[in-house]
Coordinates of C-alpha atoms and ligand atoms in Angstrom, one line a residue:
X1500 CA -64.7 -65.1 -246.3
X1501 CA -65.1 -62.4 -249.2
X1502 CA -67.2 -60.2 -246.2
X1503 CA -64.7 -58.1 -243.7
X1504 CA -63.4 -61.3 -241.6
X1505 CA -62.4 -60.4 -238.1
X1506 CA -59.1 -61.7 -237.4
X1507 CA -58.4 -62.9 -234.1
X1508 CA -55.7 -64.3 -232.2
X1509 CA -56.2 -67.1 -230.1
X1510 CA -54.1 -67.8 -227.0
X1511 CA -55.2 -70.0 -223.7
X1512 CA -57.9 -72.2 -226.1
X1513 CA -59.8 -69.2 -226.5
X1514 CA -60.5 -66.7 -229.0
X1515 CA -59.3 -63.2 -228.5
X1516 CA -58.9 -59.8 -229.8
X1517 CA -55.8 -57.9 -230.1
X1518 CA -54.7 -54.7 -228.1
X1519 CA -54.6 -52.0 -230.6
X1520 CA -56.3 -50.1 -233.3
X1521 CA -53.6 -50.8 -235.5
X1522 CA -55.3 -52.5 -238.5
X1523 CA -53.8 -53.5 -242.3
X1524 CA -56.1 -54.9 -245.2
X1525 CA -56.3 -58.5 -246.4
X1526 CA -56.4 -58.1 -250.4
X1527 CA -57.3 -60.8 -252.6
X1528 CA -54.6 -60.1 -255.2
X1529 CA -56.6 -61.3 -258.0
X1530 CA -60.3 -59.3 -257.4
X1531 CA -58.0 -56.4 -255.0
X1532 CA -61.6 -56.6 -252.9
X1533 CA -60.2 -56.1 -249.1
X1534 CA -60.8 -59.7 -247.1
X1535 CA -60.9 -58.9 -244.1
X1536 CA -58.5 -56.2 -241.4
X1537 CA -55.6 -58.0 -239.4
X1538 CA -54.6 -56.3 -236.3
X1539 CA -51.1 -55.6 -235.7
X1540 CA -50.6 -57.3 -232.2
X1541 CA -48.7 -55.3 -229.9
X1542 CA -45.6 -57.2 -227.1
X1543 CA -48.7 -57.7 -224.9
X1544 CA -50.7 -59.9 -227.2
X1545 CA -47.6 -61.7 -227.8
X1546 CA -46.8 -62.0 -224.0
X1547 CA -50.7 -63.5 -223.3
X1548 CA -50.0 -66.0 -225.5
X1549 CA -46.8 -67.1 -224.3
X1550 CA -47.9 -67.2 -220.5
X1551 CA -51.0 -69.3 -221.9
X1552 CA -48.0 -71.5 -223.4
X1553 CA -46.1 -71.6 -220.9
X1554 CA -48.8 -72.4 -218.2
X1555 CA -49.8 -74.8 -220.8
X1556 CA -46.3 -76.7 -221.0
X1557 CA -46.4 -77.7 -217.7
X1558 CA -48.8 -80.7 -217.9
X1559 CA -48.3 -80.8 -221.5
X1560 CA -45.1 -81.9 -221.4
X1561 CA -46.2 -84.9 -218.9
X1562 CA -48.8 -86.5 -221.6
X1563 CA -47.6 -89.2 -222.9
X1564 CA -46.3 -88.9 -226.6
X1565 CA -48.6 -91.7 -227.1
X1566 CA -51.6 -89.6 -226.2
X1567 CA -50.3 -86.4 -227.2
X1568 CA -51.1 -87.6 -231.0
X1569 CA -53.9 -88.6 -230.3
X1570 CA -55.4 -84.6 -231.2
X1571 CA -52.9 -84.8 -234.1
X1572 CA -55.0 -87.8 -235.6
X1573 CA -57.8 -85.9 -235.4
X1574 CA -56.5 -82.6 -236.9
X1575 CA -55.5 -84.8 -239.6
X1576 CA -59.3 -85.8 -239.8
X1577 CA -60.4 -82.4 -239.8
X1578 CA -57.8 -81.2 -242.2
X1579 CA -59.3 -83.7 -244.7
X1580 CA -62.7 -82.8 -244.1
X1581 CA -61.8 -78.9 -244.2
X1582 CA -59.3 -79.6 -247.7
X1583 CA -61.1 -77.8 -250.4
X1584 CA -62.8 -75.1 -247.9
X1585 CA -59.1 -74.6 -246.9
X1586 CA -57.4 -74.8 -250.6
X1587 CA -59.9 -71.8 -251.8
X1588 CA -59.3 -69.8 -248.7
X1589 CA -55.1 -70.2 -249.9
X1590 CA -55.9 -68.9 -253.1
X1591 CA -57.9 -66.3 -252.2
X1592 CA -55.8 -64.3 -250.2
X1593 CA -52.6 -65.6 -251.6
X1594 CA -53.5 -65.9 -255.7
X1595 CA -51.9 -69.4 -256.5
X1596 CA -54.2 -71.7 -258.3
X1597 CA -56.5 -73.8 -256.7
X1598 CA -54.1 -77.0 -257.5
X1599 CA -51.5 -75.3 -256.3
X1600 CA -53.5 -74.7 -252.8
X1601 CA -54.6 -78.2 -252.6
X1602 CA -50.8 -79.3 -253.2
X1603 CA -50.8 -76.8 -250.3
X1604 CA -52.4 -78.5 -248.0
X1605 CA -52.0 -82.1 -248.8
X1606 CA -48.2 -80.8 -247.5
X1607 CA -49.9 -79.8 -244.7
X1608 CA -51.6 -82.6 -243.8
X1609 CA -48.2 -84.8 -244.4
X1610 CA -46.3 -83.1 -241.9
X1611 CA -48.9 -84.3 -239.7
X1612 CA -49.1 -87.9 -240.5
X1613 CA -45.0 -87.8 -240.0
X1614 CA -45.4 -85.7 -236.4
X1615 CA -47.7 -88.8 -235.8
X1616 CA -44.8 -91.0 -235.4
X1617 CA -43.2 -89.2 -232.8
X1618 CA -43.4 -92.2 -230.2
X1619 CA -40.9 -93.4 -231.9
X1620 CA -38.7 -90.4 -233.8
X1621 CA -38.4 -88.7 -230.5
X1622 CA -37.0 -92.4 -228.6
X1623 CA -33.5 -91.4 -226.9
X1624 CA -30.6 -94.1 -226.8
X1625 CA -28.9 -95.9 -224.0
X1626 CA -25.9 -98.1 -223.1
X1627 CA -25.3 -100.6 -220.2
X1628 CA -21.9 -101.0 -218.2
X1629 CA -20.3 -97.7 -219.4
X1630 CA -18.4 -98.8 -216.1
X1631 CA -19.4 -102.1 -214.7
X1632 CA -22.8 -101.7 -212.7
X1633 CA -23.4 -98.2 -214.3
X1634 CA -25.5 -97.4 -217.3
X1635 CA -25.8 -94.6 -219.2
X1636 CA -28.8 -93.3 -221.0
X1637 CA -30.3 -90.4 -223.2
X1638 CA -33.7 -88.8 -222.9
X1639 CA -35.0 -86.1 -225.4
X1640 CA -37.3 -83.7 -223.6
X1641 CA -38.9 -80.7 -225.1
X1642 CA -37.7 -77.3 -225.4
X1643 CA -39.9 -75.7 -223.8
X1644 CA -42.5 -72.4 -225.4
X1645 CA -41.4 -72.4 -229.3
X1646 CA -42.8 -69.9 -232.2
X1647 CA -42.9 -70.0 -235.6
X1648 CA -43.0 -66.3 -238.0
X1649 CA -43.9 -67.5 -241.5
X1650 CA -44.0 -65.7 -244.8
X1651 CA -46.9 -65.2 -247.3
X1652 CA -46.2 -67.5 -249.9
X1653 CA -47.7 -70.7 -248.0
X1654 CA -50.1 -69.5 -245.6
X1655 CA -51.2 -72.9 -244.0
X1656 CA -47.7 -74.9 -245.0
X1657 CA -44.7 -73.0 -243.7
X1658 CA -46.2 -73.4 -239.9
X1659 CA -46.5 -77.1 -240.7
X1660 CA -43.2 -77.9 -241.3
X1661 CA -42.7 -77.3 -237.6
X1662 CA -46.1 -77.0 -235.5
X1663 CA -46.9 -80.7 -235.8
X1664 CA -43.0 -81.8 -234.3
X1665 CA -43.0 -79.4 -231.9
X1666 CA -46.3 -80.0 -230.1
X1667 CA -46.1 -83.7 -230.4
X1668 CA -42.8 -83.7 -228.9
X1669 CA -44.3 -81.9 -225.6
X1670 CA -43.4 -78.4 -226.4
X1671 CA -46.3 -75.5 -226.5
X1672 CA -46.4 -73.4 -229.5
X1673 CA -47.0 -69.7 -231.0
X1674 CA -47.9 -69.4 -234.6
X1675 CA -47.1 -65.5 -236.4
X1676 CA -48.3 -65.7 -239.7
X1677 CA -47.8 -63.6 -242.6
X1678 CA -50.0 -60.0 -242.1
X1679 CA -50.7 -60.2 -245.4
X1680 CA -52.2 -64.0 -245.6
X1681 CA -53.7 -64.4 -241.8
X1682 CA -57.3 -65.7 -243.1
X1683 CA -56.0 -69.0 -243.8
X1684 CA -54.6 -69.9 -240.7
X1685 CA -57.5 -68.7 -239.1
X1686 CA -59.4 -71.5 -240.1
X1687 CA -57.2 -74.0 -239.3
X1688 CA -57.1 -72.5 -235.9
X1689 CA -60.6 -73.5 -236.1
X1690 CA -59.5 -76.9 -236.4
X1691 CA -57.2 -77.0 -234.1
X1692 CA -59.7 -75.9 -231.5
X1693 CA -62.1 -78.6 -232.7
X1694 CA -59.4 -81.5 -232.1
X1695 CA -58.9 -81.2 -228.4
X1696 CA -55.8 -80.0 -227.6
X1697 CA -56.0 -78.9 -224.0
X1698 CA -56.0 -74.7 -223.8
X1699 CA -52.7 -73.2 -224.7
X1700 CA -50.8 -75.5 -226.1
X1701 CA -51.5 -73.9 -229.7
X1702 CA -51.3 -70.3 -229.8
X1703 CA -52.2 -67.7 -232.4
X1704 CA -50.8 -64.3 -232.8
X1705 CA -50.9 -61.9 -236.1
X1706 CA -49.2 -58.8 -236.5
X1707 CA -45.6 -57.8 -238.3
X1708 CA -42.6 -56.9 -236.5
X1709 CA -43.5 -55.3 -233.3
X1710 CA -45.1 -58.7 -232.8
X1711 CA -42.1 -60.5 -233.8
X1712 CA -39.5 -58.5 -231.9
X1713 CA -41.8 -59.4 -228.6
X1714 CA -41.2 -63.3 -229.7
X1715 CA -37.5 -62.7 -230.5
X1716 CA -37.1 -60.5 -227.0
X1717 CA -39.6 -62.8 -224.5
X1718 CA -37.4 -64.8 -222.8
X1719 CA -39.7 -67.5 -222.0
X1720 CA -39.9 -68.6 -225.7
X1721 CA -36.8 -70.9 -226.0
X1722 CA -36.8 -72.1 -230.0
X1723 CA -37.5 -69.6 -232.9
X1724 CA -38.2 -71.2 -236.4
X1725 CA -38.5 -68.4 -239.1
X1726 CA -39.5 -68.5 -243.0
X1727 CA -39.0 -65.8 -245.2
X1728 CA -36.6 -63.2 -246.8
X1729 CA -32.6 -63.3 -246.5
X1730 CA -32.4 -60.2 -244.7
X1731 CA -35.3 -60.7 -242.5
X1732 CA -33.9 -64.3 -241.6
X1733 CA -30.4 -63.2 -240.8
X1734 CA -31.9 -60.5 -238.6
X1735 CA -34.0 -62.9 -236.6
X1736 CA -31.1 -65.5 -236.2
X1737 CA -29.2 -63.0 -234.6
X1738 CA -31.7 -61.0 -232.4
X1739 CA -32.7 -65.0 -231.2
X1740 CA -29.2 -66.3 -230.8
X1741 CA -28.5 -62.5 -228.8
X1742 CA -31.8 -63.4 -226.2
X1743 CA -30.6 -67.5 -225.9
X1744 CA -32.5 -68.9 -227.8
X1745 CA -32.5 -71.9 -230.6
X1746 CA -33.2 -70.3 -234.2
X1747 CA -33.7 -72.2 -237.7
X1748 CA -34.0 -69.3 -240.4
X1749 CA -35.0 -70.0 -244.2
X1750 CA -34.0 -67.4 -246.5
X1751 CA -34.3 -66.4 -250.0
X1752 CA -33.3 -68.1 -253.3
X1753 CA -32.2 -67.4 -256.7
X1754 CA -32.5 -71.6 -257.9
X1755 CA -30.8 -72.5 -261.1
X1756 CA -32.0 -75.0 -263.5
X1757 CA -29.1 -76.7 -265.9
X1758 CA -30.2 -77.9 -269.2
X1759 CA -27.8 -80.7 -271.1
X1760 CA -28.0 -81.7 -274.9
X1761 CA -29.0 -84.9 -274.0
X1762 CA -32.2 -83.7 -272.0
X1763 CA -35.3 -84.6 -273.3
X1764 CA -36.2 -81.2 -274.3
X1765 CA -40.4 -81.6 -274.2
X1766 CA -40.0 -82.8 -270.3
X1767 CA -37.1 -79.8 -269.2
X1768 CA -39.2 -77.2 -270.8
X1769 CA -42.4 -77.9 -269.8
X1770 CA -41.1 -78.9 -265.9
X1771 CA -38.7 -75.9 -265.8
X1772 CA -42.3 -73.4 -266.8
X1773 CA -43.7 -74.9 -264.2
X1774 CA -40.8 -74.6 -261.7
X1775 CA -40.6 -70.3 -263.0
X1776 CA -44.1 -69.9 -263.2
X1777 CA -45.7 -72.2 -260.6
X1778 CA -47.1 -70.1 -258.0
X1779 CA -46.9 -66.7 -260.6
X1780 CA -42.9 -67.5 -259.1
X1781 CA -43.7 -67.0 -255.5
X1782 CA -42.2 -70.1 -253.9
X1783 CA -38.9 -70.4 -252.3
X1784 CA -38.1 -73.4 -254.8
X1785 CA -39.0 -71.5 -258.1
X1786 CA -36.6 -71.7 -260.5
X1787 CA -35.4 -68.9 -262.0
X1788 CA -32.4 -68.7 -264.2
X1789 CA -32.2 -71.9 -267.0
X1790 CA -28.5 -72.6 -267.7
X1791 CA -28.6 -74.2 -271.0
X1792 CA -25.5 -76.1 -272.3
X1793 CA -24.1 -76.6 -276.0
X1794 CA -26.7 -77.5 -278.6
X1795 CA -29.5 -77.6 -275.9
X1796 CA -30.0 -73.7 -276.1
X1797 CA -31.7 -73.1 -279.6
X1798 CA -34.9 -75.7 -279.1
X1799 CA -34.7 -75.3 -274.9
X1800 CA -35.4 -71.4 -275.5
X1801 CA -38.3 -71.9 -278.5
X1802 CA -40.1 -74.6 -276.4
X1803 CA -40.2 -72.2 -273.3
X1804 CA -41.4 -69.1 -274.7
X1805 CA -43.8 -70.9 -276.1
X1806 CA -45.0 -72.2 -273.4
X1807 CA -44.8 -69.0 -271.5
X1808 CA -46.8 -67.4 -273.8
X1809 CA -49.6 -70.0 -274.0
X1810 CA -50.0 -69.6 -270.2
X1811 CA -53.6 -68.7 -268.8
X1812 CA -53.4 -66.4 -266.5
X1813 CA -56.4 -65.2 -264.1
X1814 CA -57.8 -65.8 -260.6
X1815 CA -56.7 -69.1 -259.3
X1816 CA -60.5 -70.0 -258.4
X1817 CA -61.3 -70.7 -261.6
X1818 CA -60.0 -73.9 -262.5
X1819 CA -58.7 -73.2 -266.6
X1820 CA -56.0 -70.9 -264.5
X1821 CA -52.4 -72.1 -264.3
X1822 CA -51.3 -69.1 -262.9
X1823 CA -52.8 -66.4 -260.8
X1824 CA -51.3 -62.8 -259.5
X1825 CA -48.6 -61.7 -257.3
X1826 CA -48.9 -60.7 -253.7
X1827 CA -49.7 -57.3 -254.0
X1828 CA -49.3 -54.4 -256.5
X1829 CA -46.2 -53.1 -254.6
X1830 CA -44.6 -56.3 -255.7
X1831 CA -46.2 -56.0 -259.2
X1832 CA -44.3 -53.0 -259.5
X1833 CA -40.7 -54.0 -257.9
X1834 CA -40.9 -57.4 -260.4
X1835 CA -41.9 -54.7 -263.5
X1836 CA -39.0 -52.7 -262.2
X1837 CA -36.6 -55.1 -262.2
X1838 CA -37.8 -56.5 -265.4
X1839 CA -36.6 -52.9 -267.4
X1840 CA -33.6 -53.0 -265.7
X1841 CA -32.4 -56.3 -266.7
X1842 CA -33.2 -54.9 -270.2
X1843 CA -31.3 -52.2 -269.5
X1844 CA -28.3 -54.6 -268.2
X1845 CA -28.4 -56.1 -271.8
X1846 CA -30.7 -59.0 -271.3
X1847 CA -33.6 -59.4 -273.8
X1848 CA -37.1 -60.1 -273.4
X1849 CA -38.3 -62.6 -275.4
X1850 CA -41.7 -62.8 -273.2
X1851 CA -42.6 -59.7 -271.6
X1852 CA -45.2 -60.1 -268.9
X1853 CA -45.5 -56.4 -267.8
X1854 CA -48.7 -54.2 -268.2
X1855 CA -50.7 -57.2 -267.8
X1856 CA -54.5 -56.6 -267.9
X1857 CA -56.8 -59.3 -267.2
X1858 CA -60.2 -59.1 -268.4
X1859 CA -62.5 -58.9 -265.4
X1860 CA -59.6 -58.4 -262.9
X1861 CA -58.5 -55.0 -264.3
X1862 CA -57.3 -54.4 -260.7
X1863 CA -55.4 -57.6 -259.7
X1864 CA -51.8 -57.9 -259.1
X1865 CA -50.8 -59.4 -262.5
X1866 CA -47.5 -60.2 -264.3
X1867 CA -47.3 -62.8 -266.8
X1868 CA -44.7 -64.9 -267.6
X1869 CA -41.6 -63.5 -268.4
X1870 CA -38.5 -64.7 -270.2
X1871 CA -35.2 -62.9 -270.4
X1872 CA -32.4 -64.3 -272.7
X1873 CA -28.8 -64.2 -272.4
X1874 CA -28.6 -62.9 -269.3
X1875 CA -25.2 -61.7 -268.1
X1876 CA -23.3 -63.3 -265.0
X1877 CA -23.5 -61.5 -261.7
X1878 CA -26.0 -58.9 -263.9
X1879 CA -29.0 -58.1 -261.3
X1880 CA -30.9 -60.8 -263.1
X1881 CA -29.1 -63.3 -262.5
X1882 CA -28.5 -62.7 -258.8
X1883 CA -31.4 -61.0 -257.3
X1884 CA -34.5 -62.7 -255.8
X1885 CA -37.1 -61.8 -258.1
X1886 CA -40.2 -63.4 -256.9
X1887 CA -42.1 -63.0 -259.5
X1888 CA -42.7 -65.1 -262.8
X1889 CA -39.2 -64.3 -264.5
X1890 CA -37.4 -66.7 -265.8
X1891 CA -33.2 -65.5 -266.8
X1892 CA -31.5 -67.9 -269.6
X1893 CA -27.9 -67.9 -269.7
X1894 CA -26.2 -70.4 -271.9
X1895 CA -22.5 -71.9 -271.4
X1896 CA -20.3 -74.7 -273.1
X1897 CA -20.0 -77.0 -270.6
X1898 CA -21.4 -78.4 -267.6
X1899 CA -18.5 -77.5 -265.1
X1900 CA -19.1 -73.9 -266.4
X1901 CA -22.8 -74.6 -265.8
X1902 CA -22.2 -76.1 -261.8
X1903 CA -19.4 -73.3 -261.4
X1904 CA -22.0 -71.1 -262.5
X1905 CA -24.9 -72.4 -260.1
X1906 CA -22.1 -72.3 -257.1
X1907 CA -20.9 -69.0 -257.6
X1908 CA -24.8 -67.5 -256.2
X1909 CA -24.7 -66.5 -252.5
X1910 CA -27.7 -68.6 -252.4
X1911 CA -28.6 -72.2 -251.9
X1912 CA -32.1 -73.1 -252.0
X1913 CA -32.1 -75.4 -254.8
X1914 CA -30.4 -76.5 -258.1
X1915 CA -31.9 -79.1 -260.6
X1916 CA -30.2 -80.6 -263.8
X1917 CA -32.1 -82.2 -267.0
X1918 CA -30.1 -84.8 -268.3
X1919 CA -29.9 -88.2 -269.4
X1920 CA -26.7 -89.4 -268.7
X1921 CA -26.2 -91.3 -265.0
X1922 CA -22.4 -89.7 -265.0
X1923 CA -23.3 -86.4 -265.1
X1924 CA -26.1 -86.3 -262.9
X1925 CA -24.0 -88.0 -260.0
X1926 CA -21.2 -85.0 -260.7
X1927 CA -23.7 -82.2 -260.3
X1928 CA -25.6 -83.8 -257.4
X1929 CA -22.1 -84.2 -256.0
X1930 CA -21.1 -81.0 -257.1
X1931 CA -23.4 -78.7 -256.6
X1932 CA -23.7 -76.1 -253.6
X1933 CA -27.8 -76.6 -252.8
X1934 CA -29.7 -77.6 -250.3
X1935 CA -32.2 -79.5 -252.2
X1936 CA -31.1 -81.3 -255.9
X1937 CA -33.5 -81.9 -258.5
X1938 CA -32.6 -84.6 -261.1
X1939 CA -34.9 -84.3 -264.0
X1940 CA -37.4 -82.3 -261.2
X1941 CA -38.1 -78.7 -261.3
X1942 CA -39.4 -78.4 -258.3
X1943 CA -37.1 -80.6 -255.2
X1944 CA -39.3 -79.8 -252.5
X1945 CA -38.8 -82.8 -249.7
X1946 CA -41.8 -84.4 -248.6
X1947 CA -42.6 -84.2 -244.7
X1948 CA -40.1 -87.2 -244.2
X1949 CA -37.2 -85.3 -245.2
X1950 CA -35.6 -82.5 -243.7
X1951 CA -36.7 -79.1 -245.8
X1952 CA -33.2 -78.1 -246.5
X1953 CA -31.0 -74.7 -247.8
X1954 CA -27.4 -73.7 -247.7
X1955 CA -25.6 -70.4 -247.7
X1956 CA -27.7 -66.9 -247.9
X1957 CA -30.8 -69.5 -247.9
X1958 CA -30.8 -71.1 -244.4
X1959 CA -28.8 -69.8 -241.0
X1960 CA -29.0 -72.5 -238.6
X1961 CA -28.3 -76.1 -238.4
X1962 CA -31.3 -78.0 -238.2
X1963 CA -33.9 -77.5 -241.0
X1964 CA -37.8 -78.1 -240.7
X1965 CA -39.7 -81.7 -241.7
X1966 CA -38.7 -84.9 -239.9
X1967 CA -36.0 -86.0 -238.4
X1968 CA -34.2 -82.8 -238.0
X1969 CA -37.4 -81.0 -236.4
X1970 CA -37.8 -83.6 -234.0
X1971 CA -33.9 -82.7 -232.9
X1972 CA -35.1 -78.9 -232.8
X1973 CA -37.9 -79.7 -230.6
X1974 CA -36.4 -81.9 -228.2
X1975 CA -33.1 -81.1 -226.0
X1976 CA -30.9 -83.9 -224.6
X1977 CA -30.3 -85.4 -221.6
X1978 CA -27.7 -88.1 -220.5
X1979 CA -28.3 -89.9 -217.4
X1980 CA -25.4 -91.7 -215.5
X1981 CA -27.0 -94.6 -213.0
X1982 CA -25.6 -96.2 -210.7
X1983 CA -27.4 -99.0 -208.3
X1984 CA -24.9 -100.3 -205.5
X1985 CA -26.0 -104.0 -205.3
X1986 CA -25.4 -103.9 -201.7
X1987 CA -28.5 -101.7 -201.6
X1988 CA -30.4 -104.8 -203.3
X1989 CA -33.2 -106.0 -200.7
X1990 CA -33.6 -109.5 -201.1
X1991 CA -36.5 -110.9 -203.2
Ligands
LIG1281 P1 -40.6 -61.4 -245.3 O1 -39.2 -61.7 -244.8 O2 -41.0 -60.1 -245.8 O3 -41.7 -61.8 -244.1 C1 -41.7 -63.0 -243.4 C2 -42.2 -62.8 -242.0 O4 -41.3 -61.9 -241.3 C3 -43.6 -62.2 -241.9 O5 -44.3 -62.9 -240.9 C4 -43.3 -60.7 -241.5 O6 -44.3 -60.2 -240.6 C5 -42.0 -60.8 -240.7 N1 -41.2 -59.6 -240.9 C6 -41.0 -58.9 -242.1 N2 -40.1 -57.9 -241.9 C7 -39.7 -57.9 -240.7 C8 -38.8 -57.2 -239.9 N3 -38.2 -56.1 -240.4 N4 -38.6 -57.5 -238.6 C9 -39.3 -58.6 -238.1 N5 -40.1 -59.3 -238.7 C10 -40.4 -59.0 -240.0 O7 -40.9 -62.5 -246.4 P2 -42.2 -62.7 -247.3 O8 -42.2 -61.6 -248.4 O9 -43.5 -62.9 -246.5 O10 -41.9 -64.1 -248.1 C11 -41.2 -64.2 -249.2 C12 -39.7 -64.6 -248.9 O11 -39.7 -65.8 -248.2 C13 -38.9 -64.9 -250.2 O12 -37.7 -64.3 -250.0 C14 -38.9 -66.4 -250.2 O13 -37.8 -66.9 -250.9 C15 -38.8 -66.7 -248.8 N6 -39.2 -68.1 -248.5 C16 -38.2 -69.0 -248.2 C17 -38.6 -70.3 -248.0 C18 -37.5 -71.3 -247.7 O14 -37.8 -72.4 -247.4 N7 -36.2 -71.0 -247.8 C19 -39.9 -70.7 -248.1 C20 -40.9 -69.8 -248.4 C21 -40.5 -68.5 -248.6

């Protein structure tokens, strides 16, 4: 895949071209050597694809769920088969290390085990003599055509916390990955064609947003699930919800690790480095500001920047890595930026990760590890979305300054607390204003069984990806009223 890859879509089980000579690089952030071109799909790509859905739906949605899984089994097969071809493919275009990629796609290939169950997650519910000889029952159904318009950050995952549902429960499906990470998903389209599901039930389309504004304005597509930035998500819940249609957005995040006395310091540092500096800071569950409290400040902030500074940084294919580049060098240069002006906002930089050169990667997209201390409250550090491998420490004197602190953010992606007291773990998991709680985690990312959750700036919607809750976003009810006279009852 290092040769000029041509990136397809794929709509109607077959492999296709886009319509336009509107092209953008796929860069390797680490090596900056261009991967491949991905074509910028115009409304008529996007509008194949969702005819070949829709036609697709039709007898789709008439397979038993019993059979419909039976492709899924095998996709998980093939995903097994394909896991290290498709873990240095992640880090390749997307610079995480390959751990980090094979954590990738072992997600991956949990959300399909789960999605496996769906004979009996997507079961209705009934009740006899609501009125004497009449019964009432509920069916779920699917939606209907569904897409998903996922970020770069987790080229193969984000889809999977919704494909897998969605298709099991009988619905037909459009996949929009990230322009700047579509080589991934290309081979798992691969797979997907190799495990039988019958032509245009799984659809492909790349581009950016003239492709996404033909999803979010095709009225045929009925459920739009979206991953990425806060102000892209909002825009997307509302241009859905304007056209009719059912939306789950995840935003940003800004996550806050809390630090008590009685932490066991080794475990919170070492955990909360890899929470900031995990994916060079590029997941939606990074943390990024470490509210220490009391006494826990002084050893807290000495075992972190060392630990910071000890970090090897380089291209994720080599396995001594722990952590690889940012996306691009645009976002090299934003993360820099906003770096100098948290120094300039009075923070100070105890680890500075700017101007990093990496010996035989002079042109990659590096930043290393950064640490800012005493960062001020509602200072751009401490509210902004960094993305990037920049930890903030702010320090208060108690842990209701620490939660009020964590709930004053307009997001809520995540929070964690290290501690070892039971009393004060139950007030902040009570307390705080997050969609997923870490206790002595750094990273609270739910497995495929849970729902993926968010509050606030972090999620518009309802009902989140994973589990139970996308098997309620695929499926609409029905309640059925029956009534059998007996006097029509032929004799036996
Ligand atoms: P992004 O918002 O720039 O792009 C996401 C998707 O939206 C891409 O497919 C892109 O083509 C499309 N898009 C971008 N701008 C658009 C526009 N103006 N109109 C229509 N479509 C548009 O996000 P990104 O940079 O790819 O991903 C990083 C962001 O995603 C971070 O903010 C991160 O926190 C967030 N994220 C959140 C979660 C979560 O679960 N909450 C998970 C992963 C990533």
């Amino acid at each position: 895949m290092d040769d000029n890859a041509d990136i397809l879509n794929y709509a109607g089980g077959k492999w296709c071209s886009a319509s336009t000579d509107k092209y953008q690089d796929v860069v390797n952030p680490a090596t900056a050597a261009v991967m491949g071109k991905v074509p910028l799909s115009p409304a008529v790509d996007v509008d194949r694809a969702v005819e070949a859905a829709a036609a697709a739906f039709v007898s789709w949605r008439k397979v038993p769920a019993c059979e419909r899984i039976q492709p899924l089994f095998r996709l998980k097969n093939l995903l097994e088969d394909g896991f290290e071809d498709l873990a240095r493919s992640i880090t390749m275009e997307c610079g995480k290390t390959l751990d980090e990629s094979r954590g990738e796609v072992r997600r991956i290939i949990e959300n399909v085990e789960v999605a496996s169950g769906i004979p009996i997650l997507m079961q209705g519910y009934n009740s006899e003599d609501i009125a004497q000889g009449i019964d009432e029952m509920m069916w779920r159904q699917p939606v209907g055509v569904c897409a998903v318009i996922a970020p770069f950050n987790f080229p193969g995952m984000v889809p999977f916390w919704f494909l897998p549902y969605a298709v099991a429960c009988g619905n037909t499906y459009i996949v929009k990955p990230s322009e700047k990470v579509p080589l991934t998903m290309q081979k798992i389209f691969h797979l997907i064609a190799a495990a039988g599901f019958p032509g245009g039930v799984i659809n492909l389309v790349n581009g950016a947003k003239e492709a996404v504004d033909a999803i979010l304005d095709n009225s045929t597509v009925r459920a739009v699930s979206f991953v990425g930035s806060t102000p892209v998500a909002k825009y997307i819940y509302g241009r859905a919800a304007a056209n009719g249609k059912r939306a789950q957005c995840q935003g940003g995040a800004k996550n806050p690790i809390i630090i008590l006395p009685d932490a066991d310091m080794e475990m919170a540092a070492r955990i909360t480095a890899d929470s900031a500096f995990g994916c060079a800071g590029q997941r939606c569950l990074a943390g990024s500001l470490a509210i220490t409290v009391g006494s826990a400040r002084g050893e807290f902030r000495d075992r972190i920047v060392d630990i910071a500074e000890s970090r090897v940084v380089g291209y994720g294919l080599d396995e001594k890595v722990q952590m690889g580049p940012v996306i691009t060098q645009q976002s090299k240069s934003r993360i820099e930026e906003l770096i100098g002006q948290g120094k300039k906002e009075g923070a100070k930089i105890l680890v500075d990760g700017r101007g990093a050169l990496i010996p035989g990667y002079e042109k990659g997209s590096f930043v290393r590890p950064t640490i800012m201390d005493a960062v001020k409250p509602g200072s751009g550090t401490a509210v902004t979305e960094i993305f990037g491998p920049v930890l903030g420490l702010m320090h208060v004197e108690s842990i209701d300054e620490a939660i009020g602190l964590v709930n004053s953010g307009k997001y809520g992606n995540m929070a964690c607390l290290f501690t070892n007291s039971g009393p004060a773990a139950r007030k902040f998991r009570y307390e705080a204003e997050a969609g997923n709680i870490g206790i002595n985690i750094g990273i609270a990312a739910p497995m495929a069984f849970f729902p993926f959750s968010g509050w606030k700036e972090s999620f518009f919607g309802d009902l989140h990806g994973q589990g139970l809750d996308a098997v309620e976003f695929f499926t609409q009810k029905k309640v059925v009223a029956e009534r059998w006279p007996k006097e029509w009852s032929r004799k036996f």
